[in-house]
Every structure is written in structure tokens, then in C-alpha cells.
XYZ file of C-alpha atoms in Angstrom:
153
model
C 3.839 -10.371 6.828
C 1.742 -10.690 3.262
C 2.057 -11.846 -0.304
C 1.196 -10.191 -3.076
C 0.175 -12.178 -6.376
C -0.497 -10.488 -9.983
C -2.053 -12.293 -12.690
C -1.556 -11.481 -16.566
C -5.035 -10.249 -16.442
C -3.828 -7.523 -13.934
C -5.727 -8.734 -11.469
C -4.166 -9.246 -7.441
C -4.451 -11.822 -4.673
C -3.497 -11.327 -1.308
C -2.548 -13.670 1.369
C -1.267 -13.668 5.019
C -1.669 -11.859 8.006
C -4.076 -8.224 8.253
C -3.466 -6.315 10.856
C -3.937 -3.136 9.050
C -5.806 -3.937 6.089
C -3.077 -4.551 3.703
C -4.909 -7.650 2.147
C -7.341 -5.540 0.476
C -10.512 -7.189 1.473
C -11.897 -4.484 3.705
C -11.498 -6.068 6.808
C -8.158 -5.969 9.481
C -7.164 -8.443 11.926
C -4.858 -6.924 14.816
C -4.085 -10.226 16.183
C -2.150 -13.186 15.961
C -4.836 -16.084 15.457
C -5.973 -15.374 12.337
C -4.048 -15.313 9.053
C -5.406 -15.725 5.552
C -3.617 -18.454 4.009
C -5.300 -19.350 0.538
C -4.746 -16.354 -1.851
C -7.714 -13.965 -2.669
C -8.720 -11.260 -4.640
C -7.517 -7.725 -3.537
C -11.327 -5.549 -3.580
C -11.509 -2.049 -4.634
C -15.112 -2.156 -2.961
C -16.902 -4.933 -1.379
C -18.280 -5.901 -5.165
C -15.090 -4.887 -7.292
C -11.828 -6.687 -7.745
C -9.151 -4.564 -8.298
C -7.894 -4.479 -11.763
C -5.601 -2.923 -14.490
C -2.404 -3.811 -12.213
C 0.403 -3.901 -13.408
C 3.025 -4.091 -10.783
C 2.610 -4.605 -6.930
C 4.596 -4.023 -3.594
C 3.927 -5.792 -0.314
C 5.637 -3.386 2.125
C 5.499 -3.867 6.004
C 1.980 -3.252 6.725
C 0.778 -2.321 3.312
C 0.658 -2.571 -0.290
C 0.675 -0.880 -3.354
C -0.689 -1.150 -6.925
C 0.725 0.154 -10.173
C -2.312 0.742 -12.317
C -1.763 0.800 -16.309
C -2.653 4.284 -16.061
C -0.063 5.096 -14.094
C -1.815 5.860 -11.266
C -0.990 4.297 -7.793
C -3.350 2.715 -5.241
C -2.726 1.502 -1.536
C -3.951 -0.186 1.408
C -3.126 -1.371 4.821
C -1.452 1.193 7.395
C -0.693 4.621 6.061
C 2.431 5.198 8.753
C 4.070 8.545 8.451
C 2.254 9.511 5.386
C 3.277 6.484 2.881
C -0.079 7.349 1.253
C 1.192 10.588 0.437
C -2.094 14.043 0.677
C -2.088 16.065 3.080
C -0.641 15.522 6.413
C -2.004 15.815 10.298
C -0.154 17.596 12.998
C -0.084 14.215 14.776
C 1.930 11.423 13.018
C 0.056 8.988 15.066
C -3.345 9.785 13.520
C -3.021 8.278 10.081
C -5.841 5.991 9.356
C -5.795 2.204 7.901
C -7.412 1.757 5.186
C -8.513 -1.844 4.218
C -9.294 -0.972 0.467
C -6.762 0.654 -2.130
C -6.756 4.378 -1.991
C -5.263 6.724 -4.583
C -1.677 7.710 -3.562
C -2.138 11.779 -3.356
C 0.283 14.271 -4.539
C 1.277 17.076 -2.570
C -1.867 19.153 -3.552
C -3.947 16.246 -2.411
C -4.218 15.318 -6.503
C -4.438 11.757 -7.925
C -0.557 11.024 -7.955
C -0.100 10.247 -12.222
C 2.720 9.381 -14.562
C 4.401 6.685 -12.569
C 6.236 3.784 -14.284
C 7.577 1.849 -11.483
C 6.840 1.473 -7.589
C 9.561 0.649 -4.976
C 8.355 0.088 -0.990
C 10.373 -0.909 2.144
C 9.959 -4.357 3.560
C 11.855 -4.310 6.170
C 10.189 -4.749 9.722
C 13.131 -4.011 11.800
C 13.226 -0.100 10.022
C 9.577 0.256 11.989
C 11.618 -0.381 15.531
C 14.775 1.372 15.210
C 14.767 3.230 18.152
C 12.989 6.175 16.214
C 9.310 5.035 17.116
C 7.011 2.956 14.903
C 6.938 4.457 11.435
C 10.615 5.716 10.961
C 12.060 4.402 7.392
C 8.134 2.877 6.462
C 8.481 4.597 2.873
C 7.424 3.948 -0.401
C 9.600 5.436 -3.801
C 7.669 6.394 -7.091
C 9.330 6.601 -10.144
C 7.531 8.703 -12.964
C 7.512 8.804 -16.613
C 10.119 12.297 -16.949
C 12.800 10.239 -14.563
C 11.768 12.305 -11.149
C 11.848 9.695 -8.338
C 9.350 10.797 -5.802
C 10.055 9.643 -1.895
C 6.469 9.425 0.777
C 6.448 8.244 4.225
C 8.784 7.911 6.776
C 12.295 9.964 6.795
């Protein structure tokens, strides 16, 4: 489990464990021994912080940015296609990714217009008997009232 932390400059700190890279510091940690317990800046590269937030989720084993823009960024474990582009004929095959990455539309665009970002937390949906991934899903709400729904059914 993480914590997310925005500041009123719109910048975000990260602490707690990494397993998929949902700190946002582009590294992962896939074991138990080592959490990061001081928050730290969330990285858009190695040598830039991630700003212009405006909202965040910490959701199982990721997290998600709001940007003033309304654009959306995330990081950490992309199960069943949270991260939203294109998807592979193998659900297993979704990557990590330990910096933010722009949430993709279903055309593989820039997903735009959101307002206000919604993710599940809970780690018992991952093991429901439906295999690791089933209910990980994130909910975007955009600016003409459309509520759009990525990841797992």
C-alpha cells in the first residue's frame, strides 16, 4: 500500500511500498524489505517533478494524477488496461510503468476534458476468485458529464 500527498503548488509526494512503480520515482521494489517511508517527489523523468496536479488517486498498485489541463497521468501496474490505449491479446502482458504516463483514449489519444478522477483501493477486488486484475479500475469523469470506466470488469 502507498500514500499520495498534493501540495498547493500542485506538486506530489509519494510514500510506501513499490512493487510496481506506483511511487513515481522510476524504480519498483517487488519485495517486502524495502518500503519508502519519508514522502518524496513523484518524477515525470529522472530530472522533472511532476507538476500542475490537481487531484490524485492511490489505487492498489498505482496512481493517478489530475493535471490542470485536464489531462490524466499514471504509474505503477497497468492491470487489465487501467491505463486505458490499446489493448494486448494477453491480459497478463501489461507493462509497469514507474513514471506517469498519459491515460490513452480509445484511439490511443491523450485522454482530455476530465474534471475529477475516481480509482479502486481495494486489495481484496485483485483476489476474488477472478484472477489478479478483476475489479482493478479507475473512473474518469469529464467536463460534458460522461463518466468514462478503464481497467478491470
Amino acid at each position: 500500500m502507498h500514500t499520495l500527498f498534493l501540495s498547493k503548488e500542485g506538486n506530489v509526494f509519494a510514500c510506501g511500498t513499490n512493487y510496481s512503480g506506483q511511487l513515481g520515482n522510476g524504480t519498483k521494489d517487488n519485495s517486502n524489505s524495502t518500503v519508502v517511508r519519508y514522502p518524496a517527489y513523484v518524477m515525470k523523468t529522472a530530472t522533472e517533478r511532476l507538476t500542475n496536479i490537481i487531484q490524485v488517486e492511490a489505487a492498489t498498485f498505482c496512481s493517478l494524477f489530475l493535471q490542470g489541463d485536464g489531462k490524466v497521468l499514471g504509474c505503477g501496474r497497468n492491470d487489465s488496461g487501467i491505463f486505458g490505449g490499446t489493448v494486448p491479446n494477453d491480459w497478463n502482458s501489461f507493462p509497469d510503468y514507474t513514471y506517469p504516463i498519459y491515460i490513452k483514449g480509445l484511439q490511443n489519444e491523450d485522454l482530455t476534458n476530465i474534471i475529477q478522477i475516481s480509482a479502486n483501493k481495494s486489495r481484496d477486488a485483485l483476489y476474488n476468485g477472478y484472477g489478479a486484475g478483476a475489479g482493478n479500475y479507475a473512473l474518469f469523469l469529464q467536463k460534458d458529464g460522461k463518466v468514462l470506466a478503464y481497467g478491470g470488469n
